[in-house]
Coordinates of N, CA and C and ligand atoms in Angstrom, one line a residue:
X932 N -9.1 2.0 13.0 CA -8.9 3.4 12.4 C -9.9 3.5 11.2
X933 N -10.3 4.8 11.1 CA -11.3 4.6 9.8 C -10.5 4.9 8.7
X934 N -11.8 4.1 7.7 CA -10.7 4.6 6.4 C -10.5 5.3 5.4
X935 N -9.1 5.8 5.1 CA -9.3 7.1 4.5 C -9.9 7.5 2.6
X936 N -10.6 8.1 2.3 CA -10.5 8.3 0.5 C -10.7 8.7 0.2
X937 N -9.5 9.2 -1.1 CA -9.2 10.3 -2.0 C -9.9 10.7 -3.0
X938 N -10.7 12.0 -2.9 CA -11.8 12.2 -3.4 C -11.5 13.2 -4.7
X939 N -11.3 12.7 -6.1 CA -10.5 14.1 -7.3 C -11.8 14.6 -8.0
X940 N -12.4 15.2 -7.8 CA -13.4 15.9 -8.8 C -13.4 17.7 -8.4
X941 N -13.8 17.4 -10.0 CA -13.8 19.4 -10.0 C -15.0 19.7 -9.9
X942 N -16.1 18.6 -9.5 CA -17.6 19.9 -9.5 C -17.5 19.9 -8.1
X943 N -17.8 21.6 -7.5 CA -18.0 21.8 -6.2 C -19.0 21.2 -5.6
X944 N -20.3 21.2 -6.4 CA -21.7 20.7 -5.8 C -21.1 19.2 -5.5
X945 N -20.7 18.6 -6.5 CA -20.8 16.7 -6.2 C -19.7 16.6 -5.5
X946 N -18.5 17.5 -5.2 CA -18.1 17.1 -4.4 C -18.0 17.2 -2.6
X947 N -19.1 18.1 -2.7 CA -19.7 18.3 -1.7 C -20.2 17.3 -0.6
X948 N -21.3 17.0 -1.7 CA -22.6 16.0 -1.5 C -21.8 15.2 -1.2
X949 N -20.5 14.7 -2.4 CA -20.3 13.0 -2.1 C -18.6 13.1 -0.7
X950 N -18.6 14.4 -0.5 CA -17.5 14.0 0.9 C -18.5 14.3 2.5
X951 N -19.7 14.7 2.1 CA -20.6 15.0 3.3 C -21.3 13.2 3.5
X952 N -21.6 12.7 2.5 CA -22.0 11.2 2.9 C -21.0 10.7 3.0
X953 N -19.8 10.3 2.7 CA -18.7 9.8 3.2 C -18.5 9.6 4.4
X954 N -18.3 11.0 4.8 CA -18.2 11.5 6.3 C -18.9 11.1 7.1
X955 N -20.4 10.8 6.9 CA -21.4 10.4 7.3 C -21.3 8.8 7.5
X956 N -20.6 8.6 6.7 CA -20.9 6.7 6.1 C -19.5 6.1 8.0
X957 N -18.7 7.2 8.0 CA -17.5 7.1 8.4 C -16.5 7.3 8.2
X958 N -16.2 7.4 6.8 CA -14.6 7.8 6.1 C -14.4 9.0 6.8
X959 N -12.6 9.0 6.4 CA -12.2 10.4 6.5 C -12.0 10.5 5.2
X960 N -12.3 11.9 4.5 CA -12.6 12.4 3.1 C -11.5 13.4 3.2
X961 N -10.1 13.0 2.1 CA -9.4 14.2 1.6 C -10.0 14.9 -0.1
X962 N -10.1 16.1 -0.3 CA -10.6 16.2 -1.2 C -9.7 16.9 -2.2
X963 N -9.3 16.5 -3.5 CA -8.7 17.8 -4.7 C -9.7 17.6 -6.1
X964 N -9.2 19.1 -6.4 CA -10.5 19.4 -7.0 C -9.7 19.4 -8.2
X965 N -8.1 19.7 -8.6 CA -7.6 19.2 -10.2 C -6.7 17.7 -10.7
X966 N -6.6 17.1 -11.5 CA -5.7 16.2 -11.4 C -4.5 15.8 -10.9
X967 N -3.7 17.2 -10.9 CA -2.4 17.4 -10.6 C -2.5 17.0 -9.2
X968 N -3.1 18.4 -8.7 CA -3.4 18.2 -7.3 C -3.7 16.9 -6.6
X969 N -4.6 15.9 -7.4 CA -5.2 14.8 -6.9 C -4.2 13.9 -6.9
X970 N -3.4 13.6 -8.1 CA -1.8 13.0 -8.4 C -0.9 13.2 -7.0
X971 N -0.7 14.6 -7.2 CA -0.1 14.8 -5.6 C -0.4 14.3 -4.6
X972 N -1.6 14.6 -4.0 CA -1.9 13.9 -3.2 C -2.3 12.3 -2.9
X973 N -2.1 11.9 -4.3 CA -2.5 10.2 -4.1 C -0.8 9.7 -3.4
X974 N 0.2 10.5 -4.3 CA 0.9 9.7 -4.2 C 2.1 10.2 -2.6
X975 N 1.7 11.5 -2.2 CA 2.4 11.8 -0.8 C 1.4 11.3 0.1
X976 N 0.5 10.9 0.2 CA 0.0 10.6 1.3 C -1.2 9.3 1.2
X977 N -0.8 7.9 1.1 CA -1.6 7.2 0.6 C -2.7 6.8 1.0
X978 N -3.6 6.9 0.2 CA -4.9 6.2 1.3 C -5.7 5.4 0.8
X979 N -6.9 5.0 1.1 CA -7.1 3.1 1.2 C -8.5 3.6 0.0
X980 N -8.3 4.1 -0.5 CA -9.5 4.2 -2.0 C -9.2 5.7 -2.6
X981 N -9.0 5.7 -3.6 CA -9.1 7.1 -4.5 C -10.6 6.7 -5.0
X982 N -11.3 8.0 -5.0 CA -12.2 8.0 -5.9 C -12.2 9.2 -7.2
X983 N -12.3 8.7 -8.4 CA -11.2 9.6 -9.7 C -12.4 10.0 -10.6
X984 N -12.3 11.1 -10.7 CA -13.4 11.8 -11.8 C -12.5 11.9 -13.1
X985 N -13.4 11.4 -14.4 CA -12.7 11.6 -15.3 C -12.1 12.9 -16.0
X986 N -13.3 13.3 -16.4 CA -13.0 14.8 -16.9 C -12.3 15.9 -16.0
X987 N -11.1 16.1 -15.7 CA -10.3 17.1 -14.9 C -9.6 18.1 -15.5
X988 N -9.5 19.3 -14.5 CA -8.5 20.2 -14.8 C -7.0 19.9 -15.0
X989 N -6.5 20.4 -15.5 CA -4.6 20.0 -15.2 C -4.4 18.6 -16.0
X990 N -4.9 17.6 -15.2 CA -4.2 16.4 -15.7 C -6.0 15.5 -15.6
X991 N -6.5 15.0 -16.9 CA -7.4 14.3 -16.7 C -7.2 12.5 -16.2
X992 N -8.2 12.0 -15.9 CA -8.5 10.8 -15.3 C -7.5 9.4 -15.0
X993 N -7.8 9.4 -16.9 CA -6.8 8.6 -17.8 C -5.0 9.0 -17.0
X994 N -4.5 10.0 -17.5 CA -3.7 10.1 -16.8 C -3.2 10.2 -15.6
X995 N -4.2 10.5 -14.5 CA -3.5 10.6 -12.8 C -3.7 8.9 -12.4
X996 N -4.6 8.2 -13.0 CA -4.9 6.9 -13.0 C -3.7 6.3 -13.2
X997 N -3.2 6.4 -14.5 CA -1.9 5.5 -15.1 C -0.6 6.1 -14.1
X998 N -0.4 7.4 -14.3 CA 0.8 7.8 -13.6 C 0.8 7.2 -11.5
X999 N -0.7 7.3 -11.1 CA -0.6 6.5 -9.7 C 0.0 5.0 -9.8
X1000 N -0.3 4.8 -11.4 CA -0.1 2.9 -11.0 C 1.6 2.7 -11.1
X1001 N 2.2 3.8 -12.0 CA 3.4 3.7 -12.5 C 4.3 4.4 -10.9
X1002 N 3.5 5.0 -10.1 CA 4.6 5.8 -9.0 C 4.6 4.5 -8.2
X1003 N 3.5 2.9 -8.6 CA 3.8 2.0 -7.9 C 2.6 1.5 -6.5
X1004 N 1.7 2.2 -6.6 CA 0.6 2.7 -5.8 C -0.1 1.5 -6.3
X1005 N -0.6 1.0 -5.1 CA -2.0 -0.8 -5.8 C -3.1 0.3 -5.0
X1006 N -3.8 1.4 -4.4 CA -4.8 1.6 -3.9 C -5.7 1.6 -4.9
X1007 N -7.1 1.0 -4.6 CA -7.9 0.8 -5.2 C -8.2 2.0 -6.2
X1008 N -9.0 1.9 -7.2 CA -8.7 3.1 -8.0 C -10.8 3.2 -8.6
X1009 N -11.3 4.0 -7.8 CA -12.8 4.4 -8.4 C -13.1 5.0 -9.4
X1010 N -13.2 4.7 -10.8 CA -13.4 5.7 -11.6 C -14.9 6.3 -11.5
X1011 N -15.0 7.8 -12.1 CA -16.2 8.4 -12.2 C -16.5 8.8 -13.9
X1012 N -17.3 8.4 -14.1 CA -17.2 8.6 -16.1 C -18.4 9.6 -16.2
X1013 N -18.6 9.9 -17.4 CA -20.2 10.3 -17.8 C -21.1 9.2 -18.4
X1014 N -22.3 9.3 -18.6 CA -23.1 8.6 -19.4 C -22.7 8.2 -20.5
X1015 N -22.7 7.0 -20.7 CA -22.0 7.1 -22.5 C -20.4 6.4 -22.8
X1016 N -20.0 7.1 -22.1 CA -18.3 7.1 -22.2 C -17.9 5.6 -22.1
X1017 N -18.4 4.3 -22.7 CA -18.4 3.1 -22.4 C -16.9 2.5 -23.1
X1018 N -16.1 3.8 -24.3 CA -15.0 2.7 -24.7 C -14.1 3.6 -23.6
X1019 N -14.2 4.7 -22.9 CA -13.7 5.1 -21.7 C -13.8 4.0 -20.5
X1020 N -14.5 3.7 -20.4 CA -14.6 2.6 -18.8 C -13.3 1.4 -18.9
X1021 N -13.8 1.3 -20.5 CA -12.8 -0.1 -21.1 C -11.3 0.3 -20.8
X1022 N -10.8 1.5 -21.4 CA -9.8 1.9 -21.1 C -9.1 2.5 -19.5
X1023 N -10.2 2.9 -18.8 CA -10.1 2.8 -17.5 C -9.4 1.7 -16.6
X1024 N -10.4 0.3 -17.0 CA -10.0 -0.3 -16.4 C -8.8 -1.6 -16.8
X1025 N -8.0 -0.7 -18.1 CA -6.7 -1.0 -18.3 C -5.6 -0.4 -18.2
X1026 N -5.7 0.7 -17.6 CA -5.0 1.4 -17.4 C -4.9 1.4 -15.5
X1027 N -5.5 0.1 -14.9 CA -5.1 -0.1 -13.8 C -6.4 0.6 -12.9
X1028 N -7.5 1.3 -13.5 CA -9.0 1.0 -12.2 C -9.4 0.2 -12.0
X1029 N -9.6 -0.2 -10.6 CA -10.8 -0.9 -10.5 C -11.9 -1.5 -10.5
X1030 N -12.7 0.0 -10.8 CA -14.1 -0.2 -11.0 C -14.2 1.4 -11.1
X1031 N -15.6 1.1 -11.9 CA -16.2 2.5 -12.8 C -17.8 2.6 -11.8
X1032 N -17.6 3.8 -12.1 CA -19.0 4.1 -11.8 C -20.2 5.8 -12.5
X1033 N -21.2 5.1 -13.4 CA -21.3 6.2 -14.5 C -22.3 7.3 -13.7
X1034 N -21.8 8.7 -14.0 CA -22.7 10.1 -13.8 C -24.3 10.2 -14.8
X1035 N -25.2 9.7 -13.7 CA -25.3 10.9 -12.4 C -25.3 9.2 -11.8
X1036 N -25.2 8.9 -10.5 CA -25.0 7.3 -10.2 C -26.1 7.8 -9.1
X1037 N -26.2 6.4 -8.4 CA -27.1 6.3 -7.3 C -26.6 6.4 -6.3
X1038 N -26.4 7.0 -5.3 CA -25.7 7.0 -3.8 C -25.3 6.0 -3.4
X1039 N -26.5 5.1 -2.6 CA -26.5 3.5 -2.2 C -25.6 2.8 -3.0
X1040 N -25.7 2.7 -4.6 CA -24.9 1.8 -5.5 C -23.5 2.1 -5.3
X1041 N -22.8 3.5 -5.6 CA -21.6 3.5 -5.2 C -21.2 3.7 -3.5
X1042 N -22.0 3.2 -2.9 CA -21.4 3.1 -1.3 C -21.2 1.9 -1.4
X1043 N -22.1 1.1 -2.3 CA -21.4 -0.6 -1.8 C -20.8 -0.5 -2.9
X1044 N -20.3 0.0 -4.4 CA -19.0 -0.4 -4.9 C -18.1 0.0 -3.6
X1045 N -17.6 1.2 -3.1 CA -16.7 1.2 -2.0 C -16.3 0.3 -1.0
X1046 N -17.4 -0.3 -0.3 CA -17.6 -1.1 0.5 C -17.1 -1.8 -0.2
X1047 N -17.3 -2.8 -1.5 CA -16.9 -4.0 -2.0 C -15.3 -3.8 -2.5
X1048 N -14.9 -2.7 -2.8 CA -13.2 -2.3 -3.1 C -12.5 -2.5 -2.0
X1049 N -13.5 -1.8 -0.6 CA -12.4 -1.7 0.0 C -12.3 -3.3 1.0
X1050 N -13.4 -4.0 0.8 CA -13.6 -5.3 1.6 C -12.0 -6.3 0.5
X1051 N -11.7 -6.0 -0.4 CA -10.4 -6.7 -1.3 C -9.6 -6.3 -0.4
X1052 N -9.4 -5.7 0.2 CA -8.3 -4.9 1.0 C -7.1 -5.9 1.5
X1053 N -7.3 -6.9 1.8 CA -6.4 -7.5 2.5 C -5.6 -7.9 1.7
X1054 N -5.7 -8.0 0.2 CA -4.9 -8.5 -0.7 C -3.9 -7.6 -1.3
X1055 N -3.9 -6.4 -0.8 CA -3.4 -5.5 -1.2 C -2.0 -4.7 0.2
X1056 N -0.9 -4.4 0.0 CA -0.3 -4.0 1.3 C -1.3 -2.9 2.2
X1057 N -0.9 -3.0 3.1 CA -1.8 -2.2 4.2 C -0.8 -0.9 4.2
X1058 N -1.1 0.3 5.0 CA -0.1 1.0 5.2 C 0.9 1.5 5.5
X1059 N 1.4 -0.4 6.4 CA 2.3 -0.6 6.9 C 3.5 -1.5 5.7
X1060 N 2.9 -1.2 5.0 CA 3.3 -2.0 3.6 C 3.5 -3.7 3.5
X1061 N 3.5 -4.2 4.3 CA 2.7 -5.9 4.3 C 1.5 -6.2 2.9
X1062 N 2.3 -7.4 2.6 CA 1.2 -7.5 1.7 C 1.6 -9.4 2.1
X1063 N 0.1 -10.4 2.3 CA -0.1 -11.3 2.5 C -0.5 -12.4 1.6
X1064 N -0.6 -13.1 1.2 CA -0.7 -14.4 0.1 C -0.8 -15.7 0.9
X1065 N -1.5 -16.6 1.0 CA -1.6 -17.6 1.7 C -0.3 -17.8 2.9
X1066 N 0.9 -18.5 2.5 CA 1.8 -18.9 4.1 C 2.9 -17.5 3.6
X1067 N 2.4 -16.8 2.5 CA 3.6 -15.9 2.7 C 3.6 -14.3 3.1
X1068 N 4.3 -13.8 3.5 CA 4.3 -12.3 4.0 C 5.2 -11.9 3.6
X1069 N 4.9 -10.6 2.3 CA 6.0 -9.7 2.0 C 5.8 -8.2 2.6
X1070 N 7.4 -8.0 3.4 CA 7.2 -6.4 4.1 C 7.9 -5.6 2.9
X1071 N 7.0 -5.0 2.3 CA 7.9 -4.3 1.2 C 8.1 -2.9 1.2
X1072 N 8.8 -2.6 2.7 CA 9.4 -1.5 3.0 C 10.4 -2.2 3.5
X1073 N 10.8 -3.0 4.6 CA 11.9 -4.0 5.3 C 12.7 -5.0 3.9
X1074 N 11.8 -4.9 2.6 CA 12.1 -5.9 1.7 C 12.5 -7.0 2.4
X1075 N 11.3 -7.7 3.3 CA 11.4 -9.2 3.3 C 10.2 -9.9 3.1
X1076 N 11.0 -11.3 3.3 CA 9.9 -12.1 2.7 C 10.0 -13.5 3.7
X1077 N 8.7 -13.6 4.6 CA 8.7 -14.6 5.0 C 7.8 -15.9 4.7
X1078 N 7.9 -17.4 4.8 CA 6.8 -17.8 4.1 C 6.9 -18.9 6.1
X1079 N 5.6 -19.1 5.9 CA 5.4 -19.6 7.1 C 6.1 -18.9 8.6
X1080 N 6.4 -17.5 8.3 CA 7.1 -17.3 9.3 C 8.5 -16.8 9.5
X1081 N 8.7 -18.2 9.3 CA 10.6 -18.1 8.5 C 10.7 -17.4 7.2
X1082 N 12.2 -16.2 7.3 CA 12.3 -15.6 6.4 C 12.7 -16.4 5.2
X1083 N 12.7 -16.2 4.3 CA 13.3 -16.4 3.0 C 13.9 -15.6 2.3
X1084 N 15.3 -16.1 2.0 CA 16.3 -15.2 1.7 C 16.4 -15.2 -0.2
X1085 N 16.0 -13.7 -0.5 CA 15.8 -13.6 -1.9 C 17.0 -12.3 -2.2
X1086 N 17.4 -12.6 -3.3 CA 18.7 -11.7 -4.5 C 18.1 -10.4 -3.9
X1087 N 18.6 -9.2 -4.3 CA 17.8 -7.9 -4.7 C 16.5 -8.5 -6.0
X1088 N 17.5 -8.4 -6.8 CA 16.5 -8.6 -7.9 C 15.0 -9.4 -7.8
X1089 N 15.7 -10.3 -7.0 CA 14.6 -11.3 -7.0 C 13.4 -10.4 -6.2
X1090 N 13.7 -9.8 -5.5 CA 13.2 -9.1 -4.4 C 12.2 -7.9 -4.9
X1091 N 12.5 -7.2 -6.1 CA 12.0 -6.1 -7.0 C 11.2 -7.0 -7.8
X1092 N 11.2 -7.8 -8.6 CA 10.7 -8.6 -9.7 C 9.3 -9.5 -8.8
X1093 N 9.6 -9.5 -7.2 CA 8.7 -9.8 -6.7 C 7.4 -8.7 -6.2
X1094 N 8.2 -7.5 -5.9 CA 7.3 -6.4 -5.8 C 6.6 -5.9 -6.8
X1095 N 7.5 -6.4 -7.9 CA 6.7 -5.7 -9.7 C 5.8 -6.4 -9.7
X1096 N 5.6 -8.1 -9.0 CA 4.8 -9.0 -9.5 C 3.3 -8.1 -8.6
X1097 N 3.7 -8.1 -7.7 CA 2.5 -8.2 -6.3 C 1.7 -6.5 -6.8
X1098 N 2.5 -5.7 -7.9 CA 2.5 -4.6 -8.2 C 1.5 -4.6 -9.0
X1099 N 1.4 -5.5 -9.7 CA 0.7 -5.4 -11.1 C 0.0 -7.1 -11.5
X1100 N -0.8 -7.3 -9.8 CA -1.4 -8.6 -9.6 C -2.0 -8.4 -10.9
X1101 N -2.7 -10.2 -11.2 CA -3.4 -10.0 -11.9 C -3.2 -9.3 -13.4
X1102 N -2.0 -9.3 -13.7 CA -1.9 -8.3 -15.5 C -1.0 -8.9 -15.9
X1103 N -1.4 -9.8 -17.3 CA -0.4 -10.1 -18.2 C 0.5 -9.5 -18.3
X1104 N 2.3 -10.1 -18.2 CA 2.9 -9.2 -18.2 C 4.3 -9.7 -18.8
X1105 N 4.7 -9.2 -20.2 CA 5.3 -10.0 -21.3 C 7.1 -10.0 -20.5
X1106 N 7.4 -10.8 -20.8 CA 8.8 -10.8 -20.9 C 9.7 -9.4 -20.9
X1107 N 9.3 -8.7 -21.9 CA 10.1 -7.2 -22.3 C 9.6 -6.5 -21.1
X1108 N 8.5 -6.7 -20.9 CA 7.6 -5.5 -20.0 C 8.5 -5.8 -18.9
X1109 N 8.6 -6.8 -18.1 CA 9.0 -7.1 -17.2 C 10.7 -6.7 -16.9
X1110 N 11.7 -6.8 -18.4 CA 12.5 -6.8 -18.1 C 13.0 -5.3 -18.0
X1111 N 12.0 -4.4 -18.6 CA 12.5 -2.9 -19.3 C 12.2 -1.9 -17.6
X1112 N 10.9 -2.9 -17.0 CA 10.6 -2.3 -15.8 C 11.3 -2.7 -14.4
X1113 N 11.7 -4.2 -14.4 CA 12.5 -4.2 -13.4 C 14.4 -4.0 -13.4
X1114 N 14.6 -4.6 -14.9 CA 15.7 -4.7 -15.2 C 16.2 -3.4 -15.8
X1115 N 15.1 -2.9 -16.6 CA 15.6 -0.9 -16.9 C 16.5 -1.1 -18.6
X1116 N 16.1 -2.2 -18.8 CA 16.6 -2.0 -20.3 C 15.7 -3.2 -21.2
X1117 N 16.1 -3.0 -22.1 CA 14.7 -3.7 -22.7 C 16.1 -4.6 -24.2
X1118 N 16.0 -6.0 -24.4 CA 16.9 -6.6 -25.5 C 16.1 -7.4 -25.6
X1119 N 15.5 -8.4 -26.7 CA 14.9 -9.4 -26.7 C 16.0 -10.8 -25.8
X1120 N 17.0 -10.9 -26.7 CA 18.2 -11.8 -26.3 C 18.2 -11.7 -24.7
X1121 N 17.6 -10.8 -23.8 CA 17.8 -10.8 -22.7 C 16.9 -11.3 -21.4
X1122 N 15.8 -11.7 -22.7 CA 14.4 -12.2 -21.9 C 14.9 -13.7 -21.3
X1123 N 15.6 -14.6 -21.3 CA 15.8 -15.6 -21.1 C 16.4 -15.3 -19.0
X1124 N 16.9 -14.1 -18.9 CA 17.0 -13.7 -17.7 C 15.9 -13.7 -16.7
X1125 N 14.8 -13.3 -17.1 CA 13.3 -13.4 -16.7 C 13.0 -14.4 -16.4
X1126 N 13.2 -15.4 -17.3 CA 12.7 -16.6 -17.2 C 13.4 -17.3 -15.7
X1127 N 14.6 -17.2 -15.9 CA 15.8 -17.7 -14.8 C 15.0 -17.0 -13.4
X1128 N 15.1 -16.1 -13.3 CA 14.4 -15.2 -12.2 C 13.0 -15.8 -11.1
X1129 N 12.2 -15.9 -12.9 CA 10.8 -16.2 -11.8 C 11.2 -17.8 -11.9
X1130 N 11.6 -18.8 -12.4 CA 11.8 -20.1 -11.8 C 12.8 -20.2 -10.3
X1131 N 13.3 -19.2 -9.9 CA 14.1 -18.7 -8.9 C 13.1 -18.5 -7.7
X1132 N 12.3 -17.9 -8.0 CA 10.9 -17.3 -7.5 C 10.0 -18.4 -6.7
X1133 N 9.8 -18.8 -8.0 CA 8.5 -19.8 -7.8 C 9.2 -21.5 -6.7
X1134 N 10.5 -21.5 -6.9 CA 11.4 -22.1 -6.2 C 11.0 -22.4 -5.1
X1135 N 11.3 -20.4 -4.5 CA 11.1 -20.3 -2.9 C 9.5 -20.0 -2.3
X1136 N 9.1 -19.4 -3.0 CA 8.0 -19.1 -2.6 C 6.5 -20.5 -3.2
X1137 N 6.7 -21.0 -4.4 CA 6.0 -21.9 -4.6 C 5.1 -23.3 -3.6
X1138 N 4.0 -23.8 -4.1 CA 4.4 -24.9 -2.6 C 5.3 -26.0 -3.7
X1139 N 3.9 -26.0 -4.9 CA 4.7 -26.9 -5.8 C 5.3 -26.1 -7.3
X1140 N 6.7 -26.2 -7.4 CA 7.4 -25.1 -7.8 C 6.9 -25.4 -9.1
X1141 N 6.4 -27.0 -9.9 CA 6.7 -27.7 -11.0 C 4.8 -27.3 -11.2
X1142 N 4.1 -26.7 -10.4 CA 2.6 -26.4 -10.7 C 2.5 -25.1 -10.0
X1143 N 3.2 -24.1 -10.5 CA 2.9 -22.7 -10.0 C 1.2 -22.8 -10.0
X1144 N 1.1 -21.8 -8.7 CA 0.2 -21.3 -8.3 C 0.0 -19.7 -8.1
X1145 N 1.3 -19.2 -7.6 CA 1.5 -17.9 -7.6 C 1.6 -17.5 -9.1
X1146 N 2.7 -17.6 -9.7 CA 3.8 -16.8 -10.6 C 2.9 -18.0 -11.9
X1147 N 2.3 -17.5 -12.4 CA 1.7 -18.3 -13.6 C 2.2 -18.1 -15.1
X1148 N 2.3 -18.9 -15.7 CA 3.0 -18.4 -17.3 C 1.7 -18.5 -18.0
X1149 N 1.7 -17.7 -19.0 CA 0.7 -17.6 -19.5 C 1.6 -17.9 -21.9
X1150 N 0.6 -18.2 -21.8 CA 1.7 -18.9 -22.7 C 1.8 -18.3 -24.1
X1151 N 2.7 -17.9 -24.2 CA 2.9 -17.3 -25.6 C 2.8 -15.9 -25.6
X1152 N 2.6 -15.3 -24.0 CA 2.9 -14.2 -23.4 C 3.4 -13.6 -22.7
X1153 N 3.7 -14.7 -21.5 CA 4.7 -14.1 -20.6 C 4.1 -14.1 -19.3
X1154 N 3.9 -14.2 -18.1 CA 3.8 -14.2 -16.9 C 2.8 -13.4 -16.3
X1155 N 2.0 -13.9 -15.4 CA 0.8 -13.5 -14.5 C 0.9 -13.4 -13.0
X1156 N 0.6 -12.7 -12.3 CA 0.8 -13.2 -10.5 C -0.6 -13.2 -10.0
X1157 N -1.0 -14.0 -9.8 CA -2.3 -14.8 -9.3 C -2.8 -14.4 -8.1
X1158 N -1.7 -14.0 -7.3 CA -2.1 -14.0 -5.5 C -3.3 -13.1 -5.2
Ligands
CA407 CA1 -15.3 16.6 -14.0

């Protein structure tokens, strides 16, 4: 099936240009032209690359960027900047992009950033919401989790704290953070629960539980997911 991406910019001309080579390249191209609209549509109908103009009507970059990461959305995320805008990129790509790409850009150059976003693909759930890691498979619509095959039988909690992880590969992620987002309340005295959780974690899913390879601690900060 080819694949689909979400195209948010407000100039008519470039977004013209850049959904007629898409089309061309193969994609199917949905296009919105204000943030809101683009927000909307990232998050009713998901598809396998956004590509995000900063400067927007309604809701700019910065924001439809952060709020897609927060509705829980891992699709690759293309930022579009202007020239210049370099402590913008920084911030982009902590607020959960990707990758940046600065106006006026080269055609060829951002068809292989796409190409190279969307070649990660497999690390990310598919549409079917599978997401894969060496012997393990999480369906995180079925909320299971198989490793080699055979299921592995995990809490709820454990189950969410796993999706938060796979959620936000890759990002330091402190104790509080962790517990305010999966657990929904935030106590210092309560972070020791966390800790219980992902050694709970790294238990089942680990090969060697005592040298995490998934669920990494990061020290004196709080926890990483590696996959
Ligand atoms: Ca713009």
């Amino acid at each position: 099936m080819n694949e689909k991406i979400l195209l948010i910019e407000d100039e008519e001309a470039l977004l013209m240009t850049l959904s007629d080579r898409l089309e061309s390249e193969g994609y199917v191209v949905e296009c919105a032209r204000d943030g809101l609209t683009g927000y909307e549509r990232a998050t009713a109908d998901p598809t396998d690359l956004i590509i995000l103009d900063l400067m927007l009507p309604k809701k700019n970059g910065f924001d439809v960027c952060r709020e897609i990461r927060q509705a829980g959305l891992i699709t690759p995320i293309l930022m579009l900047t202007a020239r210049g805008q370099v402590v913008d990129k920084v911030v982009g790509l902590k607020i959960g992009a990707d990758d940046y790409v600065t106006k006026p850009f080269d055609m060829m150059e951002l068809m292989a950033r796409i190409e190279a976003l969307l070649r990660r693909a497999p690390s990310r759930p598919g549409n079917d919401g599978m997401f894969e890691f060496g012997s393990i498979r999480v369906d995180l619509r079925g909320t299971e989790v198989f490793r080699n095959g055979k299921p592995v039988p995990l809490s709820a909690r454990e189950f969410q704290l796993l999706r938060y992880f796979i959620e936000n590969r890759g990002v330091t992620l402190s104790r509080e953070d962790i517990l305010k987002d999966v657990w929904g309340y935030s106590a210092h005295t309560f972070t020791r629960t966390v800790d219980v959780h992902v050694a709970s974690l790294r238990q089942k899913l680990e090969k060697d539980p005592k040298q995490p390879a998934l669920i990494l601690t990061v020290q004196g900060l709080g926890y990483k997911f590696a996959a």
